[in-house]
Amino acid sequence: MFGKMGLRGKMLLSICGVVLLSYSVSISYITYNASKMARTEAEEKTLEIASNHGQMIKSELDRAMDVVRTVAHALEGIKMGETAPDRDQINAMLKNMLRQNPDFIAIDTCWEPNALDGRDAEFIGVAGHDDTGRFVPYWNRGTGSIEVEPLVNFDTEAWYQDPKKTGKEIITEPYVYPVGGKDVLMATVVAPIMVDGRFLGIVAVDIALDTFGKMMEKVKPFGTGYGYLVSSGGYTVAHPVKEMVGKNVEEIITGKDQAPFLRALKNGEIYALEREAVKGGQATFQVLAPITVGKTDTPWAIGIVIPFDKVMEGAVHLRNTSIVIGLTGFLLLVAVVWFIAIVLVVKPINGVVHGLRDIAEGEGDLTLRLPVNTQDEIGQLSSWFNNFIEKLQRIVGDLAGQAGAMEGASGALLTVAGDLSTRADNTSERATSVSSAAEEMTTNINGVAASMEQTSSNSDMVATAAEEMTATIGEVAKQSETARSISEKAVRQAGDASTKMARLGEAASAIGSVTEAISEISEQTNLLALNATIEAARAGEAGKGFAVVAGEIKALANQTADATRDIKARVDGIQNITGESVADIEQVTHVISEVNDIVGTIATAVEEQSVATREIAANISQASQGIQEVNGMVAQSSVVITEITQEITEVNTNATDISESSSQVHGSAEELSSMALTLKQVVATFKI
C-alpha cells in the first residue's frame, strides 16, 4: 500500500510517523521520569513531614520519659538517703509534676511491698495506698481536678510487670484504664526504680490517646493528606478516623504490603508504599517513620498518607503540558511538512512528471520548460530537465532535417533507378534491332557469296551480279551506318547510365552519411537518457517517474538506432548493386565501342566492295580476281557480322541484367522512402 501512495503521502506518513513516534517516546519517557521524580520527591517530602511531626511526637513522649526518669532517679536518691523517705513529700512531688504538665492525664509510682520504707502496714486505708498499705499513688485529672487514688491491676498489667522483669524503660501499647471512674484509652511511659540493681518499683506517666489525636490533627500534608500514629505492636494510637484508633494495623494494611510494613514497624525502619483505591476511595502514597522514645526498644511510628493524585499532580501537569506542546508541535510540523511536500517538492516534481508525460504520451511538446525558482535538488532537477529537453529538442530537430533529406535522397534514387531501368530496356530493344540487322546482313552476304559463285561459273551474269552486289553493298552500307549510329547512341546512353549510376552511388553514400548522423544522434539520445536515469536515481523516490520516462526515451533511441542500422544495411546493398551496375554498364559501353569499331570496319569494307564493283564494271578482265577478293571479304564480313551478332547478344543480356538491378535498386529506394516517411512521422510527434 505504501508503494501505491504519492510522494506527498509518503513524506507525510514517513516524517510525521517518525516524529509522532518520537513525541510519544519522549512524552512517555518524560512522564515516566516525572512520575519517578514525583514519587521520589513525594517520598522525601513526606518523610520530611513524618520526621518533623514524628519529632514533635517524640519530643512529647521524651518529655514524659524525662519526667518519669527524673522522678525515678529522685526516688532512688531518697531511698538511698540516710533519712527515711517521706510518702507525703513524694505525693507532693508527683502532684506538682502533674500540675506542671497539663498534657499528662496521670502520673504515678508503684512500689514493691515494704520496699519504700518498710512501713506499709501503717498506711492501710490511707489515700494512695492499697489494702495492704503498699505505696501506689495514682495522681490524675479524671474528675477535672488533680486527685489521687490507688493504682489497680498492677500485678497483671505490662506497664508494671515488664519493667519489673527487664529493669528497662518502656512505653506501653495502647490500653484502657479507669481514670476518675471512666475508662480512658491511653499509653504509658515507665521508668523503673532501681537501687543497687534491685527493682523497687516504677514511676509512670499516662497520656490519653486523645492528646496524640489532637497533635496529629495538625498533620495535613499537601492540604488533603493526613497522619496517623502506631505503636510498636501495631496498634493505632492516633488516626483522623476515630473508629481506627485502637485497632491493629493488620486490619488496615492488608495484602502484600502488610508483612514488610509490620517488619519495618518492629525494626524501627522507614517504609514507603503505594496503596490502590479501595471501595471508591483514593489511591494513596504512604511513608512510615520510626519514633524511638527514650531508651526503649519498642519504637512507635508515625505514618503520613498523601492522595496519589497529589503526589502525581506535578508529573501529570508536566505530562499534560508535554502532550499539549507535543501535539501543537506535531500539528505545526504536519503543516510545515505539508507545505514543503506540496509547494517545494511535489509541485515541482509534478511539473517534471507532467512535462515528461506530455512528451511520452501527448503531443511531445519539446518547447516546454520548467521554472527554476530554487537552487536545491528540486531546482537542479528542473534545471537538468530543461537542459535535457533542450538537447532532445535539438536532436529531434536534426532528425527532422535528416528525415527530409533522406526522403529527398530516396526520391532521387527512385528517379535514377526508374531512368536506368528505362534506358536499359531501350538498350535491350536497340541491341535486338542491331542483332536482327546483323542477321539480315549475314543473309545478304551469304547471298552475295552465292552470286559470286555464280559469277565465277557464268561470266555473262557478272554484270547482273555486279549490279545486285552493288545494291546489296549499298544496303549493307546503309545497315552498317544504321548499326554504327545505334552503337554510338548506345555508347552515349551507356555513358549516361554510368553517370547516373555514379550519382546513385553518391546519393547512396549521402544516405549512408545521413544514417551515420542518425546513429550518432540516437547514441547521444541514449547517453542523455542514461544521464537522466542516473540523475533520477540520485533523486531517490522523487525521481522514479522521471526514470521511467528516461527509460521510454532510451527505448525510442534504441528503436531509432535499429531503424538506422536497417536503413544503412539497405543503403549498403544499394551501393553494392549500384557499383555492380556501373561495372556492367562500363562493360556494355566497352562492348558497344567494339561493335562501333566493327561496324566502322564493315563500312570501310563495304566502301572497298563498292570500289571493287566499280572496278569490275570498268575492267571485266579482273572480274574473276575481284570476285574472289570480294568472296574472301564477304566471308570475312560474314565472320565479323557473326561476331557482331554475338556481341550484341551479350549487350542484350547485360542490358537485361541492368534492368533487373535497376528494379532491385528501385525496390530498395522504395523501402528507403518508406523508412524516411516513418522517421518523419516519428519526428512529427514532437513539437519542436
XYZ file of C-alpha atoms in Angstrom:
688
model
C 0.000 0.000 0.000
C 2.895 2.335 0.824
C 4.276 1.772 -2.703
C 0.987 2.993 -4.236
C 0.973 6.231 -2.251
C 2.046 9.508 -3.787
C 5.232 11.307 -2.818
C 3.243 13.743 -0.662
C 1.584 10.914 1.261
C 4.882 9.080 1.689
C 6.586 12.213 3.032
C 3.730 12.972 5.422
C 3.432 9.368 6.595
C 7.192 8.861 6.987
C 8.140 12.176 8.598
C 5.013 12.601 10.714
C 5.063 8.934 11.713
C 8.660 9.167 12.893
C 8.027 12.479 14.657
C 4.824 11.189 16.258
C 6.674 8.099 17.425
C 9.488 10.301 18.747
C 6.979 12.556 20.517
C 5.223 9.531 22.002
C 8.501 8.033 23.209
C 9.641 11.412 24.547
C 6.355 12.074 26.334
C 6.353 8.541 27.734
C 9.943 8.979 28.875
C 9.203 12.398 30.371
C 6.059 11.081 32.065
C 7.895 8.056 33.433
C 10.793 10.098 34.757
C 8.484 12.818 36.033
C 6.425 10.177 37.832
C 9.574 8.625 39.217
C 10.867 12.023 40.299
C 7.462 12.903 41.722
C 7.443 9.689 43.738
C 10.970 10.319 44.936
C 10.192 13.932 45.761
C 6.932 12.942 47.447
C 8.740 10.264 49.428
C 11.401 12.739 50.509
C 8.889 15.439 51.322
C 6.573 13.006 53.078
C 9.498 11.589 55.008
C 10.442 15.128 55.969
C 6.894 15.781 57.133
C 6.869 12.492 59.003
C 10.222 13.302 60.572
C 9.091 16.778 61.627
C 5.808 15.644 63.127
C 7.406 12.481 64.428
C 9.951 14.636 66.188
C 7.079 16.551 67.744
C 5.505 13.305 68.993
C 8.904 12.072 70.092
C 9.502 15.298 71.986
C 6.225 14.867 73.835
C 6.974 11.263 74.683
C 10.596 12.024 75.526
C 9.396 14.809 77.826
C 7.138 12.331 79.585
C 10.004 9.848 79.732
C 12.309 12.544 81.118
C 9.749 13.283 83.816
C 9.402 9.663 84.918
C 13.145 9.128 84.674
C 13.817 12.250 86.760
C 11.265 11.271 89.380
C 12.588 7.705 89.425
C 16.112 8.961 89.952
C 14.862 11.296 92.690
C 13.091 8.461 94.427
C 16.193 6.308 94.101
C 18.115 9.116 95.797
C 15.560 9.395 98.569
C 15.668 5.659 99.075
C 19.439 5.653 99.325
C 19.440 8.663 101.686
C 20.113 8.488 105.388
C 16.671 9.705 106.300
C 13.566 7.647 105.772
C 11.511 8.520 102.712
C 8.530 10.756 103.317
C 5.454 9.481 101.447
C 3.695 12.802 101.713
C 6.709 14.545 100.214
C 6.680 12.075 97.320
C 2.960 12.659 96.742
C 3.550 16.387 96.723
C 6.290 15.991 94.134
C 4.074 13.828 91.915
C 1.157 16.231 92.191
C 3.384 19.144 91.333
C 4.761 17.315 88.285
C 1.245 16.602 87.019
C 0.272 20.211 87.552
C 3.276 21.379 85.509
C 2.428 19.063 82.587
C -1.180 19.559 81.529
C -0.770 17.070 78.637
C -0.359 14.261 81.137
C -3.574 12.624 82.259
C -1.865 10.970 85.231
C 1.425 10.347 86.993
C 2.033 7.583 89.478
C 4.539 5.490 91.335
C 4.130 1.889 92.387
C 6.451 0.250 94.894
C 7.068 -3.283 95.789
C 5.606 -4.275 99.210
C 7.525 -2.514 102.030
C 10.186 -1.542 99.506
C 9.900 2.170 100.177
C 10.281 2.393 103.967
C 9.055 -0.904 105.381
C 6.016 0.780 106.882
C 3.205 -0.362 104.548
C 1.102 -1.664 107.400
C 0.951 1.808 108.863
C -0.725 3.211 105.733
C -3.578 0.782 105.327
C -6.646 2.804 104.328
C -4.628 5.957 103.546
C -5.236 7.616 100.160
C -2.816 6.450 97.536
C -2.313 3.074 99.191
C -3.881 -0.308 98.574
C -5.463 -2.550 101.132
C -2.055 -3.718 102.324
C -0.717 -0.182 102.762
C 1.506 -0.573 99.731
C 2.535 2.826 98.282
C 0.723 3.025 94.907
C -0.460 6.674 94.488
C -2.114 7.454 91.114
C -2.380 11.205 90.590
C -4.786 12.023 87.710
C -7.120 14.589 86.152
C -10.063 12.194 85.742
C -12.504 14.465 87.546
C -11.161 17.677 86.085
C -9.016 18.393 89.090
C -5.887 16.685 90.251
C -6.839 13.841 92.553
C -5.103 10.777 93.896
C -6.329 7.209 94.007
C -4.592 3.874 94.366
C -3.337 2.035 91.307
C -5.112 -1.151 90.328
C -4.241 -4.150 88.173
C -0.513 -3.593 88.588
C 0.016 -7.244 89.373
C -1.074 -8.195 85.820
C -0.542 -5.159 83.583
C 2.519 -4.870 81.360
C 3.243 -1.318 82.451
C 4.398 -2.730 85.762
C 5.367 -6.305 85.051
C 7.634 -5.586 82.050
C 9.917 -3.072 83.810
C 9.975 -5.381 86.801
C 11.217 -8.225 84.595
C 13.652 -6.266 82.413
C 14.651 -3.347 84.600
C 14.321 -1.111 81.498
C 12.276 1.889 80.451
C 9.199 1.044 78.402
C 6.337 2.627 76.538
C 3.218 0.535 76.590
C 0.826 -0.427 73.866
C -2.470 1.467 73.970
C -4.782 0.104 76.626
C -7.848 1.089 78.599
C -7.528 2.144 82.225
C -10.143 3.575 84.570
C -9.434 7.192 85.463
C -11.802 9.005 87.794
C -14.354 6.270 87.302
C -14.170 6.411 83.499
C -12.283 4.148 81.113
C -9.644 6.055 79.210
C -7.656 4.798 76.195
C -4.106 5.696 76.975
C -0.437 4.846 76.653
C 2.070 4.888 79.476
C 5.789 5.652 79.679
C 7.513 3.896 82.557
C 10.914 4.156 84.247
C 11.975 1.539 86.806
C 13.244 2.445 90.295
C 16.451 0.502 90.711
C 18.682 0.584 93.810
C 21.794 -1.478 93.790
C 20.422 -3.394 90.831
C 17.293 -4.331 92.697
C 13.857 -3.459 91.347
C 11.903 -1.455 93.890
C 9.115 -0.027 91.812
C 8.214 2.255 88.905
C 7.364 5.816 88.043
C 4.871 6.204 85.177
C 3.114 8.928 83.210
C -0.174 8.231 81.409
C -1.007 10.107 78.232
C -4.507 9.843 76.814
C -4.539 8.904 73.149
C -6.745 11.940 72.552
C -3.655 14.012 73.216
C -1.875 12.366 70.291
C -5.021 12.695 68.188
C -5.039 16.461 68.754
C -1.398 16.620 67.822
C -1.971 14.567 64.639
C -4.894 16.764 63.589
C -2.334 19.373 62.638
C -0.706 16.979 60.184
C -2.246 17.748 56.760
C 0.428 17.260 54.089
C -0.439 18.803 50.688
C -3.679 20.042 52.259
C -5.589 16.778 51.783
C -3.276 14.221 53.395
C -3.252 13.075 56.985
C -1.067 11.421 59.568
C -1.516 8.537 61.942
C 0.424 7.111 64.871
C 1.006 3.429 65.583
C 2.635 1.635 68.454
C 5.365 -0.931 68.206
C 2.779 -3.700 68.481
C 0.885 -2.304 65.516
C -1.970 -0.643 67.385
C -3.318 2.624 66.087
C -2.599 5.368 68.599
C -3.970 8.300 66.603
C -5.940 8.486 63.371
C -8.264 11.101 61.835
C -10.932 8.395 61.608
C -11.923 7.800 65.236
C -13.029 4.243 64.539
C -9.491 3.328 63.583
C -7.990 4.291 66.955
C -7.071 1.235 68.968
C -7.257 -1.136 66.016
C -4.267 -3.136 64.902
C -2.767 -2.122 61.574
C -3.154 -5.706 60.415
C -6.813 -4.831 59.975
C -5.892 -1.753 57.957
C -2.808 -2.715 55.956
C -3.581 -5.912 54.081
C -2.184 -7.773 51.128
C 1.423 -7.841 50.007
C 2.327 -4.655 51.940
C 1.332 -5.997 55.368
C 4.389 -8.135 56.152
C 7.038 -5.575 55.109
C 5.034 -2.840 56.862
C 4.972 -4.742 60.184
C 8.618 -5.706 59.814
C 9.653 -2.088 59.249
C 7.489 -1.016 62.197
C 9.053 -3.558 64.558
C 12.623 -2.840 63.418
C 12.194 0.931 63.531
C 12.791 1.362 59.775
C 11.458 3.803 57.232
C 8.976 2.258 54.813
C 7.115 3.714 51.815
C 4.213 2.119 49.989
C 1.556 2.863 47.410
C -1.941 1.673 48.142
C -4.603 1.232 45.493
C -8.038 2.734 45.893
C -10.429 0.553 47.872
C -14.231 0.813 47.761
C -14.333 4.026 45.784
C -11.586 5.655 47.804
C -8.423 7.252 46.546
C -5.106 5.628 45.803
C -2.591 6.796 48.398
C 1.110 7.129 48.931
C 2.295 6.404 52.497
C 5.535 6.764 54.402
C 6.191 5.190 57.805
C 8.873 6.836 60.003
C 10.018 5.369 63.356
C 9.774 7.196 66.707
C 12.127 5.907 69.417
C 11.187 7.002 72.943
C 13.975 7.290 75.497
C 15.903 4.092 75.955
C 13.036 1.842 74.943
C 13.462 -0.845 72.307
C 9.826 -0.733 71.190
C 9.708 2.189 68.751
C 6.468 3.728 67.669
C 5.972 5.080 64.172
C 4.234 7.958 62.505
C 2.562 7.367 59.183
C 1.940 10.095 56.595
C -0.708 9.453 53.945
C -0.946 11.532 50.754
C -3.521 11.064 47.963
C -1.689 9.659 44.971
C -3.145 12.268 42.656
C -1.490 14.926 44.797
C 1.807 13.094 44.568
C 1.490 12.830 40.809
C -0.045 16.261 40.321
C 3.199 17.800 39.111
C 4.016 14.810 36.907
C 0.504 14.799 35.443
C 0.720 18.533 34.818
C 4.106 18.056 33.143
C 2.725 15.162 31.115
C -0.336 17.145 30.015
C 1.801 20.163 29.207
C 4.189 17.946 27.226
C 1.273 16.395 25.357
C -0.188 19.815 24.517
C 3.199 21.161 23.431
C 3.932 17.927 21.550
C 0.591 17.952 19.751
C 0.989 21.632 18.936
C 4.489 20.995 17.614
C 3.283 17.921 15.743
C 0.427 19.814 14.087
C 2.816 22.637 13.234
C 5.235 20.084 11.797
C 2.424 18.495 9.791
C 1.583 21.925 8.385
C 5.238 22.634 7.565
C 5.756 19.189 6.013
C 2.502 19.603 4.082
C 3.683 22.962 2.772
C 7.129 21.604 1.883
C 5.661 18.469 0.298
C 3.100 20.390 -1.782
C 4.856 23.633 -2.685
C 8.563 22.865 -2.561
C 8.727 19.195 -3.578
C 5.609 17.639 -5.089
C 4.569 20.614 -7.219
C 7.967 20.980 -8.992
C 8.250 17.207 -9.411
C 4.690 17.079 -10.781
C 5.793 19.706 -13.287
C 8.606 17.401 -14.408
C 6.243 14.402 -14.485
C 3.588 16.261 -16.494
C 6.238 17.512 -18.905
C 7.657 14.045 -19.473
C 4.163 12.558 -19.686
C 3.257 15.106 -22.357
C 6.394 14.167 -24.276
C 5.798 10.420 -23.872
C 2.000 10.258 -24.351
C 0.770 13.616 -25.582
C 1.858 15.991 -28.352
C 5.517 15.628 -27.441
C 5.920 19.336 -26.705
C 9.679 19.849 -26.591
C 9.254 23.607 -26.158
C 8.098 23.059 -22.577
C 10.406 24.498 -19.891
C 10.044 24.290 -16.118
C 10.517 27.364 -13.904
C 13.661 27.181 -11.749
C 12.984 29.131 -8.544
C 15.369 27.418 -6.106
C 18.929 26.133 -6.001
C 18.118 22.932 -4.096
C 17.787 19.403 -5.514
C 14.298 20.166 -6.878
C 15.624 23.267 -8.632
C 18.536 21.247 -10.013
C 16.090 18.578 -11.196
C 14.060 21.219 -13.057
C 17.237 22.757 -14.476
C 18.568 19.411 -15.694
C 15.127 18.592 -17.078
C 15.218 21.834 -19.088
C 18.739 21.019 -20.327
C 17.663 17.520 -21.298
C 14.555 18.751 -23.157
C 16.654 21.429 -24.907
C 19.161 18.822 -26.114
C 16.332 16.480 -27.069
C 14.707 19.335 -28.995
C 17.918 19.891 -30.969
C 18.284 16.164 -31.607
C 14.695 15.789 -32.818
C 15.139 18.914 -34.955
C 18.237 17.394 -36.533
C 16.325 14.145 -37.047
C 13.538 16.079 -38.753
C 16.043 17.689 -41.126
C 17.780 14.393 -41.801
C 14.414 12.693 -42.374
C 13.592 15.324 -45.002
C 16.980 14.889 -46.629
C 16.549 11.107 -46.585
C 13.132 11.454 -48.178
C 14.596 13.663 -50.938
C 17.513 11.289 -51.488
C 15.183 8.292 -51.682
C 13.052 10.181 -54.255
C 16.121 10.970 -56.334
C 17.202 7.341 -56.054
C 13.772 6.227 -57.258
C 14.056 8.579 -60.243
C 17.549 7.389 -61.119
C 16.519 3.750 -60.756
C 13.483 4.303 -62.987
C 15.529 6.158 -65.619
C 18.198 3.457 -65.530
C 15.588 0.736 -65.971
C 14.033 2.607 -68.917
C 17.379 3.172 -70.615
C 18.367 -0.447 -70.020
C 15.134 -1.538 -71.686
C 15.831 0.814 -74.628
C 19.360 -0.541 -74.901
C 17.993 -4.095 -74.962
C 15.474 -3.207 -77.655
C 18.082 -1.495 -79.816
C 20.520 -4.350 -79.324
C 17.773 -6.659 -80.559
C 17.308 -4.416 -83.618
C 21.048 -4.433 -84.296
C 21.075 -8.219 -83.918
C 18.247 -8.527 -86.448
C 20.044 -6.204 -88.831
C 23.242 -8.177 -88.413
C 21.404 -11.426 -89.125
C 19.875 -9.851 -92.218
C 23.322 -8.625 -93.215
C 24.624 -12.167 -92.794
C 21.874 -13.444 -95.040
C 22.678 -10.790 -97.672
C 26.360 -11.552 -97.522
C 25.565 -15.233 -97.978
C 23.521 -14.230 -100.992
C 26.488 -12.223 -102.299
C 28.673 -15.264 -101.835
C 26.252 -17.376 -103.842
C 26.161 -14.710 -106.540
C 29.909 -14.607 -106.606
C 29.908 -18.362 -107.130
C 27.519 -17.957 -109.987
C 29.718 -15.155 -111.385
C 32.691 -17.440 -111.353
C 30.788 -20.053 -113.363
C 28.996 -17.713 -115.642
C 30.690 -14.549 -116.769
C 27.533 -13.475 -118.549
C 25.938 -12.992 -115.266
C 28.791 -10.822 -113.925
C 27.156 -7.543 -114.747
C 23.931 -8.602 -113.234
C 25.702 -9.949 -110.213
C 27.744 -6.752 -110.004
C 24.597 -4.674 -110.069
C 22.973 -6.886 -107.461
C 26.104 -6.787 -105.382
C 26.222 -3.017 -105.757
C 22.662 -2.845 -104.499
C 23.393 -5.293 -101.750
C 26.530 -3.443 -100.768
C 24.546 -0.230 -100.696
C 22.042 -1.866 -98.442
C 24.857 -3.222 -96.303
C 26.380 0.235 -96.131
C 23.023 1.617 -95.109
C 22.564 -1.052 -92.467
C 26.131 -0.597 -91.295
C 25.552 3.119 -90.963
C 22.396 2.382 -89.004
C 24.262 -0.083 -86.809
C 27.015 2.440 -86.335
C 24.513 5.140 -85.370
C 22.807 2.737 -82.935
C 26.170 1.743 -81.485
C 27.166 5.377 -80.967
C 23.805 6.093 -79.332
C 24.201 3.009 -77.167
C 27.633 4.262 -76.141
C 26.169 7.639 -75.172
C 23.251 6.076 -73.289
C 25.587 3.673 -71.533
C 27.710 6.673 -70.549
C 24.629 8.483 -69.281
C 23.605 5.360 -67.394
C 27.093 5.105 -65.916
C 26.958 8.779 -64.889
C 23.528 8.349 -63.276
C 24.635 5.164 -61.556
C 27.608 7.119 -60.211
C 25.169 9.787 -58.989
C 23.109 6.970 -57.496
C 26.232 5.750 -55.682
C 26.898 9.282 -54.439
C 23.273 9.546 -53.248
C 23.622 6.203 -51.502
C 26.838 7.453 -49.886
C 24.994 10.608 -48.792
C 22.245 8.430 -47.362
C 24.936 6.436 -45.549
C 26.229 9.686 -44.053
C 22.685 10.541 -43.011
C 22.251 7.140 -41.355
C 25.585 7.588 -39.584
C 24.417 11.001 -38.314
C 21.128 9.451 -37.185
C 23.066 6.662 -35.457
C 25.234 9.233 -33.669
C 22.105 11.180 -32.670
C 20.463 8.012 -31.328
C 23.634 7.183 -29.372
C 23.668 10.734 -27.984
C 19.967 10.375 -27.094
C 20.706 7.054 -25.410
C 23.558 8.687 -23.463
C 21.304 11.568 -22.407
C 18.653 9.069 -21.307
C 21.301 7.232 -19.290
C 22.373 10.514 -17.652
C 18.742 11.301 -16.895
C 18.320 7.839 -15.351
C 21.380 8.419 -13.158
C 20.063 11.826 -12.064
C 16.693 10.240 -11.314
C 18.404 7.546 -9.247
C 20.202 10.263 -7.270
C 16.856 11.903 -6.597
C 15.667 8.644 -4.990
C 11.924 8.114 -4.654
C 11.333 11.601 -6.042
C 12.940 10.679 -9.410
C 11.175 7.375 -10.124
C 8.691 8.917 -12.563
C 11.496 10.748 -14.273
C 13.462 7.470 -14.554
C 10.503 5.748 -16.234
C 10.236 8.460 -18.871
C 14.004 8.427 -19.362
C 13.697 4.681 -19.979
C 10.998 5.332 -22.605
C 13.254 7.871 -24.329
C 16.112 5.364 -24.201
C 13.850 2.726 -25.792
C 12.857 5.226 -28.519
C 16.538 5.971 -29.126
C 17.243 2.224 -29.416
C 14.380 1.848 -31.928
C 15.784 4.771 -33.918
C 19.231 3.167 -33.840
C 17.765 -0.165 -35.036
C 15.889 1.560 -37.868
C 19.034 3.475 -38.796
C 21.087 0.278 -38.914
C 18.414 -1.319 -41.141
C 18.461 1.698 -43.459
C 22.253 1.625 -43.535
C 22.206 -2.074 -44.434
C 19.776 -1.439 -47.265
C 21.755 1.592 -48.454
C 24.909 -0.540 -48.423
C 23.017 -3.065 -50.589
C 22.039 -0.267 -52.951
C 25.654 0.901 -53.089
C 26.835 -2.642 -53.877
C 24.184 -3.125 -56.564
C 24.949 0.348 -57.952
C 28.653 -0.496 -58.118
C 27.873 -3.750 -59.951
C 25.527 -1.892 -62.325
C 28.200 0.723 -63.038
C 30.686 -2.063 -63.778
C 28.165 -3.817 -66.075
C 27.350 -0.571 -67.882
C 31.042 0.140 -68.336
C 31.395 -3.368 -69.833
C 28.401 -2.705 -72.091
C 29.990 0.582 -73.102
C 33.212 -1.253 -73.939
C 31.349 -3.906 -75.968
C 29.321 -1.288 -77.832
C 32.534 0.605 -78.574
C 33.935 -2.601 -80.069
C 30.706 -3.064 -82.022
C 31.059 0.501 -83.224
C 34.621 -0.232 -84.378
C 33.466 -3.411 -86.104
C 30.622 -1.555 -87.798
C 33.161 1.057 -88.897
C 35.265 -1.755 -90.307
C 32.191 -3.112 -92.078
C 31.502 0.321 -93.528
C 35.067 0.540 -94.773
C 34.798 -2.955 -96.231
C 31.544 -2.073 -97.945
C 33.201 1.021 -99.363
C 36.013 -1.093 -100.665
C 33.455 -3.513 -102.128
C 31.791 -0.605 -103.856
C 35.109 0.443 -105.368
C 35.737 -3.148 -106.415
C 32.337 -3.306 -108.041
C 33.067 -0.182 -109.961
C 36.371 -1.652 -110.981
C 34.511 -4.809 -112.100
C 32.328 -2.627 -114.234
C 35.421 -0.850 -115.620
C 37.606 -3.892 -116.013
C 35.745 -7.152 -116.519
C 39.035 -8.887 -117.127
C 39.782 -8.688 -113.471
C 36.285 -9.816 -112.509
C 37.318 -13.261 -111.511
C 40.088 -11.979 -109.268
C 37.886 -9.227 -107.891
C 35.098 -11.677 -107.335
C 37.481 -13.927 -105.443
C 38.644 -10.968 -103.371
C 35.066 -9.950 -102.829
C 34.208 -13.539 -101.959
C 37.022 -13.561 -99.394
C 35.972 -10.233 -97.984
C 32.351 -11.373 -97.935
C 33.419 -14.418 -95.985
C 35.339 -12.133 -93.672
C 32.295 -9.878 -93.375
C 30.174 -12.896 -92.528
C 32.557 -13.762 -89.710
C 32.583 -10.162 -88.487
C 28.806 -9.956 -88.668
C 28.570 -13.194 -86.691
C 30.843 -11.714 -84.051
C 28.742 -8.537 -84.037
C 25.659 -10.669 -83.526
C 27.276 -12.447 -80.583
C 28.443 -9.152 -79.044
C 25.013 -7.606 -79.464
C 23.514 -10.695 -77.811
C 25.814 -10.136 -74.828
C 24.849 -6.435 -74.812
C 21.210 -7.504 -74.704
C 21.942 -9.885 -71.802
C 23.819 -7.167 -69.892
C 21.029 -4.700 -70.535
C 18.572 -7.227 -69.094
C 20.790 -7.609 -66.017
C 20.936 -3.822 -65.702
C 17.149 -3.694 -65.879
C 16.824 -6.316 -63.121
C 19.411 -4.499 -60.977
C 17.526 -1.276 -61.581
C 14.362 -2.989 -60.328
C 16.209 -4.058 -57.166
C 17.526 -0.523 -56.723
C 14.015 0.764 -57.234
C 12.674 -1.618 -54.533
C 15.409 -0.616 -52.093
C 14.731 3.036 -52.846
C 11.037 2.496 -52.097
C 11.928 0.827 -48.767
C 14.272 3.731 -48.003
C 11.485 6.157 -48.839
C 9.105 4.229 -46.527
C 11.666 4.331 -43.704
C 12.223 8.041 -44.275
C 8.454 8.573 -44.088
C 8.268 6.535 -40.849
C 11.124 8.521 -39.327
C 9.448 11.722 -40.432
C 6.175 10.611 -38.784
C 8.014 9.756 -35.543
C 9.729 13.126 -35.526
C 6.392 14.793 -36.297
C 5.014 13.530 -32.972
C 7.298 16.031 -31.221
C 6.638 19.729 -31.048
C 9.957 21.475 -31.637
